[in-house]
Amino acid sequence: MKKKITFWFPKPKKVSKKYLLKKADTLISLYVRKLGYCQLKGKDTIHCSDQLQDMHIVTRGNTPLRYDLSNHLCGCSGHHVYYTNNPKKWQALMEAYFPKRWKYINEHENDTEKKTEDLYREVIKNYREL
């Protein structure tokens, strides 16, 4: 009588949608900050700080543009805080220095896309490779 050999593999962990969202946001942020300098330096009178951040042109609450690189800038914390608190100046700056991006974002601002695990997994896969 042959003895059946079985292998035990642990079940893959079920990850939450919240975990995938955080992982996707982290990876794209790291990718954007790899640029290594503030893209707003010299475009205004704000003093640049050393800490780089991923800045969204339109809030990341806008799902279709959240992971679109056209909606991201590498900026310092000084610029990020200042323009978060001064949205009209932010808009004027974007129109003046990034007109193509600004136009693209305005054209796609009302697109719809659901926040799904598949979307987050795709972003994670794409930016993990980069």
Coordinates of N, CA and C in Angstrom, one line a residue:
M1 N 0.8 -1.2 0.0 CA 0.0 0.0 0.0 C 0.9 1.2 0.0
K2 N 0.7 2.1 -1.0 CA 1.4 3.3 -1.1 C 0.9 4.4 -0.1
K3 N 1.8 5.0 0.5 CA 1.5 6.1 1.5 C 1.4 7.4 0.7
K4 N 0.3 8.1 0.9 CA 0.1 9.4 0.3 C 0.9 10.4 1.0
I5 N 1.7 11.2 0.2 CA 2.5 12.2 0.8 C 1.7 13.5 0.5
T6 N 1.6 14.3 1.6 CA 0.9 15.6 1.5 C 1.8 16.7 1.9
F7 N 1.7 17.8 1.3 CA 2.5 18.9 1.6 C 1.6 20.0 2.3
W8 N 2.1 20.6 3.3 CA 1.3 21.6 4.0 C 1.9 23.0 3.6
F9 N 1.0 23.8 3.0 CA 1.4 25.2 2.7 C 0.4 26.1 3.5
P10 N 1.0 27.1 4.2 CA 0.1 28.0 4.9 C -0.8 28.7 4.0
K11 N -2.0 29.0 4.4 CA -3.0 29.8 3.6 C -2.4 31.2 3.4
P12 N -2.6 31.7 2.2 CA -2.1 33.1 2.0 C -3.0 34.0 2.9
K13 N -2.3 35.0 3.5 CA -3.0 35.9 4.3 C -4.0 36.8 3.5
K14 N -5.1 36.9 4.0 CA -6.1 37.8 3.4 C -5.7 39.2 3.9
V15 N -5.5 40.1 2.9 CA -5.2 41.5 3.3 C -6.4 42.4 3.0
S16 N -6.4 43.4 3.9 CA -7.6 44.3 3.8 C -7.4 45.3 2.7
K17 N -8.5 45.8 2.3 CA -8.5 46.9 1.2 C -7.7 48.1 1.7
K18 N -7.9 48.4 3.0 CA -7.2 49.5 3.6 C -5.6 49.3 3.5
Y19 N -5.2 48.1 3.8 CA -3.8 47.8 3.7 C -3.3 48.0 2.2
L20 N -4.0 47.5 1.3 CA -3.7 47.7 -0.1 C -3.6 49.1 -0.5
L21 N -4.6 49.9 -0.1 CA -4.6 51.4 -0.4 C -3.3 52.0 0.2
K22 N -3.0 51.7 1.4 CA -1.8 52.3 2.0 C -0.5 51.9 1.3
K23 N -0.4 50.6 0.9 CA 0.7 50.1 0.2 C 0.9 50.8 -1.2
A24 N -0.2 50.9 -1.9 CA -0.2 51.6 -3.2 C 0.2 53.1 -3.1
D25 N -0.4 53.8 -2.1 CA 0.0 55.2 -1.8 C 1.5 55.3 -1.5
T26 N 2.0 54.4 -0.7 CA 3.4 54.4 -0.3 C 4.3 54.2 -1.4
L27 N 4.0 53.2 -2.3 CA 4.9 52.9 -3.4 C 4.9 54.1 -4.4
I28 N 3.8 54.7 -4.7 CA 3.8 55.8 -5.7 C 4.5 57.0 -5.1
S29 N 4.3 57.2 -3.8 CA 5.0 58.3 -3.2 C 6.5 58.1 -3.2
L30 N 7.0 56.9 -3.0 CA 8.4 56.7 -3.1 C 8.9 56.9 -4.5
Y31 N 8.1 56.5 -5.5 CA 8.5 56.6 -6.9 C 8.6 58.1 -7.2
V32 N 7.7 58.9 -6.8 CA 7.7 60.3 -7.1 C 8.9 61.0 -6.4
R33 N 9.1 60.7 -5.2 CA 10.2 61.3 -4.4 C 11.6 60.9 -4.9
K34 N 11.7 59.9 -5.7 CA 13.0 59.4 -6.2 C 13.6 60.5 -7.1
L35 N 12.7 61.4 -7.6 CA 13.2 62.5 -8.4 C 14.4 63.3 -7.7
G36 N 14.2 63.4 -6.4 CA 15.3 64.0 -5.6 C 15.4 65.5 -5.4
Y37 N 14.5 66.2 -6.0 CA 14.5 67.7 -5.7 C 13.0 68.2 -5.8
C38 N 12.8 69.4 -5.2 CA 11.5 70.0 -5.2 C 11.3 70.7 -6.6
Q39 N 10.2 70.2 -7.3 CA 9.9 70.8 -8.6 C 9.4 72.2 -8.6
L40 N 9.2 72.7 -7.4 CA 8.7 74.1 -7.3 C 9.8 75.1 -6.9
K41 N 10.9 74.6 -6.6 CA 12.1 75.4 -6.2 C 12.3 76.5 -7.3
G42 N 12.3 77.8 -6.8 CA 12.6 78.9 -7.7 C 11.4 79.4 -8.4
K43 N 10.2 78.8 -8.2 CA 9.0 79.3 -8.9 C 8.2 80.3 -8.1
D44 N 8.7 80.5 -6.9 CA 8.0 81.4 -6.0 C 9.0 81.8 -4.9
T45 N 8.5 82.5 -3.9 CA 9.4 83.0 -2.9 C 9.5 82.1 -1.6
I46 N 8.8 81.0 -1.7 CA 8.8 80.0 -0.6 C 10.2 79.4 -0.4
H47 N 10.7 79.3 0.8 CA 12.0 78.7 1.0 C 11.8 77.2 1.0
C48 N 12.6 76.5 0.3 CA 12.5 75.0 0.2 C 13.1 74.4 1.5
S49 N 12.4 73.3 1.9 CA 13.0 72.6 3.1 C 13.6 71.3 2.5
D50 N 14.3 70.6 3.4 CA 15.0 69.4 2.9 C 14.1 68.1 2.7
Q51 N 13.0 68.1 3.4 CA 12.1 66.9 3.3 C 11.2 66.9 2.1
L52 N 11.5 65.9 1.2 CA 10.7 65.8 0.0 C 9.4 65.1 0.3
Q53 N 8.3 65.5 -0.4 CA 7.0 64.9 -0.3 C 6.4 64.7 -1.7
D54 N 5.4 63.8 -1.7 CA 4.6 63.6 -2.9 C 3.4 64.5 -2.9
M55 N 3.4 65.5 -3.8 CA 2.3 66.5 -3.8 C 1.3 66.1 -4.9
H56 N 0.0 66.1 -4.6 CA -1.0 65.9 -5.6 C -1.5 67.2 -6.1
I57 N -1.6 67.4 -7.4 CA -2.1 68.6 -8.0 C -3.6 68.7 -7.6
V58 N -4.4 67.7 -7.8 CA -5.7 67.6 -7.4 C -5.8 66.6 -6.3
T59 N -6.5 66.8 -5.2 CA -6.6 66.0 -4.0 C -6.6 64.5 -4.4
R60 N -6.0 63.7 -3.6 CA -6.0 62.2 -3.8 C -7.3 61.6 -3.5
G61 N -8.3 62.4 -3.0 CA -9.6 61.9 -2.9 C -10.3 61.6 -4.3
N62 N -9.7 62.2 -5.3 CA -10.1 62.0 -6.7 C -9.5 60.7 -7.2
T63 N -10.3 59.6 -7.1 CA -9.7 58.3 -7.4 C -9.1 58.1 -8.8
P64 N -9.8 58.6 -9.9 CA -9.1 58.4 -11.2 C -7.8 59.0 -11.3
L65 N -7.5 60.1 -10.6 CA -6.2 60.8 -10.7 C -5.3 60.5 -9.6
R66 N -5.7 59.7 -8.6 CA -4.9 59.4 -7.4 C -3.6 58.8 -7.8
Y67 N -3.6 57.8 -8.8 CA -2.4 57.1 -9.2 C -1.9 57.5 -10.5
D68 N -2.4 58.6 -11.1 CA -1.9 59.1 -12.4 C -0.7 60.0 -12.1
L69 N 0.4 59.7 -12.7 CA 1.6 60.4 -12.5 C 1.5 61.9 -12.9
S70 N 0.6 62.2 -13.8 CA 0.4 63.6 -14.2 C -0.2 64.4 -13.0
N71 N -0.7 63.8 -12.0 CA -1.3 64.5 -10.9 C -0.3 64.5 -9.7
H72 N 1.0 64.2 -9.9 CA 1.9 64.2 -8.8 C 3.1 65.1 -9.1
L73 N 3.6 65.7 -8.1 CA 4.8 66.5 -8.2 C 5.7 66.2 -7.0
C74 N 7.0 66.2 -7.2 CA 7.9 66.0 -6.1 C 8.1 67.4 -5.5
G75 N 7.7 67.6 -4.2 CA 7.9 68.9 -3.6 C 8.4 68.8 -2.2
C76 N 8.8 69.9 -1.7 CA 9.3 69.9 -0.3 C 8.1 70.1 0.7
S77 N 8.4 69.9 1.9 CA 7.3 70.1 2.9 C 6.9 71.5 3.0
G78 N 7.8 72.5 2.8 CA 7.5 73.9 2.9 C 6.5 74.3 1.9
H79 N 6.7 73.9 0.6 CA 5.8 74.2 -0.4 C 4.5 73.4 -0.2
H80 N 4.5 72.2 0.2 CA 3.3 71.4 0.4 C 2.4 72.0 1.4
V81 N 2.9 72.4 2.5 CA 2.1 73.1 3.6 C 1.6 74.4 3.1
Y82 N 2.4 75.2 2.5 CA 2.0 76.6 2.0 C 0.8 76.5 1.0
Y83 N 1.0 75.6 0.0 CA 0.0 75.6 -1.0 C -1.3 74.8 -0.6
T84 N -1.1 73.9 0.3 CA -2.3 73.2 0.9 C -3.2 74.3 1.5
N85 N -2.6 75.3 2.2 CA -3.4 76.3 2.8 C -3.7 77.5 1.9
N86 N -3.2 77.5 0.7 CA -3.5 78.6 -0.2 C -3.9 78.0 -1.6
P87 N -5.1 77.4 -1.7 CA -5.5 76.8 -3.0 C -5.6 77.7 -4.2
K88 N -5.9 78.9 -4.0 CA -6.0 79.8 -5.2 C -4.6 80.1 -5.7
K89 N -3.6 80.3 -4.9 CA -2.2 80.5 -5.3 C -1.7 79.2 -5.9
W90 N -2.1 78.0 -5.4 CA -1.7 76.7 -6.0 C -2.2 76.6 -7.4
Q91 N -3.5 77.0 -7.6 CA -4.1 76.9 -9.0 C -3.3 77.9 -9.9
A92 N -3.0 79.1 -9.5 CA -2.3 80.0 -10.3 C -0.9 79.5 -10.7
L93 N -0.2 78.9 -9.7 CA 1.1 78.3 -9.9 C 1.0 77.2 -10.9
M94 N 0.0 76.3 -10.8 CA -0.1 75.2 -11.7 C -0.4 75.7 -13.1
E95 N -1.2 76.7 -13.3 CA -1.6 77.2 -14.6 C -0.3 77.9 -15.2
A96 N 0.5 78.5 -14.4 CA 1.7 79.2 -15.0 C 2.8 78.3 -15.3
Y97 N 3.1 77.3 -14.5 CA 4.3 76.5 -14.6 C 4.1 75.1 -15.2
F98 N 2.9 74.6 -15.0 CA 2.6 73.2 -15.5 C 1.3 73.2 -16.3
P99 N 1.2 74.1 -17.3 CA -0.1 74.2 -18.1 C -0.6 72.9 -18.7
K100 N 0.3 72.1 -19.2 CA -0.2 70.9 -19.9 C -0.8 69.9 -18.8
R101 N -0.1 69.8 -17.7 CA -0.6 68.9 -16.7 C -2.0 69.5 -16.1
W102 N -2.0 70.8 -15.9 CA -3.2 71.4 -15.4 C -4.4 71.2 -16.3
K103 N -4.1 71.3 -17.6 CA -5.2 71.1 -18.6 C -5.7 69.6 -18.6
Y104 N -4.7 68.7 -18.6 CA -5.0 67.3 -18.5 C -5.9 67.0 -17.3
I105 N -5.4 67.5 -16.2 CA -6.2 67.2 -14.9 C -7.6 67.8 -15.0
N106 N -7.7 68.9 -15.5 CA -9.1 69.5 -15.6 C -10.0 68.7 -16.5
E107 N -9.4 68.1 -17.6 CA -10.1 67.3 -18.5 C -10.6 66.0 -17.9
H108 N -9.8 65.5 -16.9 CA -10.0 64.1 -16.4 C -10.5 64.2 -14.9
E109 N -10.7 65.3 -14.4 CA -11.1 65.5 -13.0 C -12.4 64.8 -12.7
N110 N -13.3 64.8 -13.6 CA -14.6 64.2 -13.4 C -14.8 62.8 -13.8
D111 N -13.7 62.1 -14.3 CA -13.8 60.7 -14.6 C -14.2 59.9 -13.4
T112 N -14.7 58.8 -13.6 CA -15.1 57.9 -12.4 C -14.3 56.6 -12.4
E113 N -13.9 56.2 -11.3 CA -13.3 54.9 -11.1 C -13.5 54.5 -9.7
K114 N -13.9 53.3 -9.5 CA -14.1 52.8 -8.1 C -12.9 52.4 -7.4
K115 N -12.9 52.6 -6.1 CA -11.8 52.2 -5.3 C -11.9 50.7 -5.1
T116 N -11.2 49.9 -5.8 CA -11.3 48.4 -5.7 C -9.9 47.8 -5.3
E117 N -10.0 46.6 -4.8 CA -8.8 45.9 -4.5 C -7.9 45.7 -5.7
D118 N -8.6 45.4 -6.8 CA -7.9 45.2 -8.1 C -7.1 46.4 -8.5
L119 N -7.7 47.6 -8.4 CA -7.0 48.8 -8.7 C -5.7 48.9 -7.8
Y120 N -5.8 48.7 -6.5 CA -4.7 48.9 -5.6 C -3.6 47.8 -5.9
R121 N -4.1 46.6 -6.2 CA -3.1 45.5 -6.6 C -2.3 45.9 -7.8
E122 N -3.0 46.4 -8.8 CA -2.4 46.8 -10.1 C -1.3 47.9 -9.8
V123 N -1.7 48.9 -9.0 CA -0.8 50.0 -8.7 C 0.5 49.4 -8.0
I124 N 0.2 48.6 -7.0 CA 1.3 48.0 -6.2 C 2.2 47.2 -7.2
K125 N 1.7 46.4 -8.1 CA 2.5 45.6 -9.0 C 3.3 46.5 -9.9
N126 N 2.7 47.6 -10.5 CA 3.4 48.5 -11.4 C 4.5 49.2 -10.7
Y127 N 4.3 49.8 -9.5 CA 5.3 50.6 -8.9 C 6.3 49.8 -8.1
R128 N 6.0 48.5 -7.8 CA 7.0 47.7 -7.2 C 8.1 47.3 -8.2
E129 N 7.7 47.2 -9.5 CA 8.6 46.9 -10.5 C 9.5 48.1 -10.9
L130 N 9.0 49.3 -10.7 CA 9.8 50.5 -11.0 C 10.8 50.8 -9.9

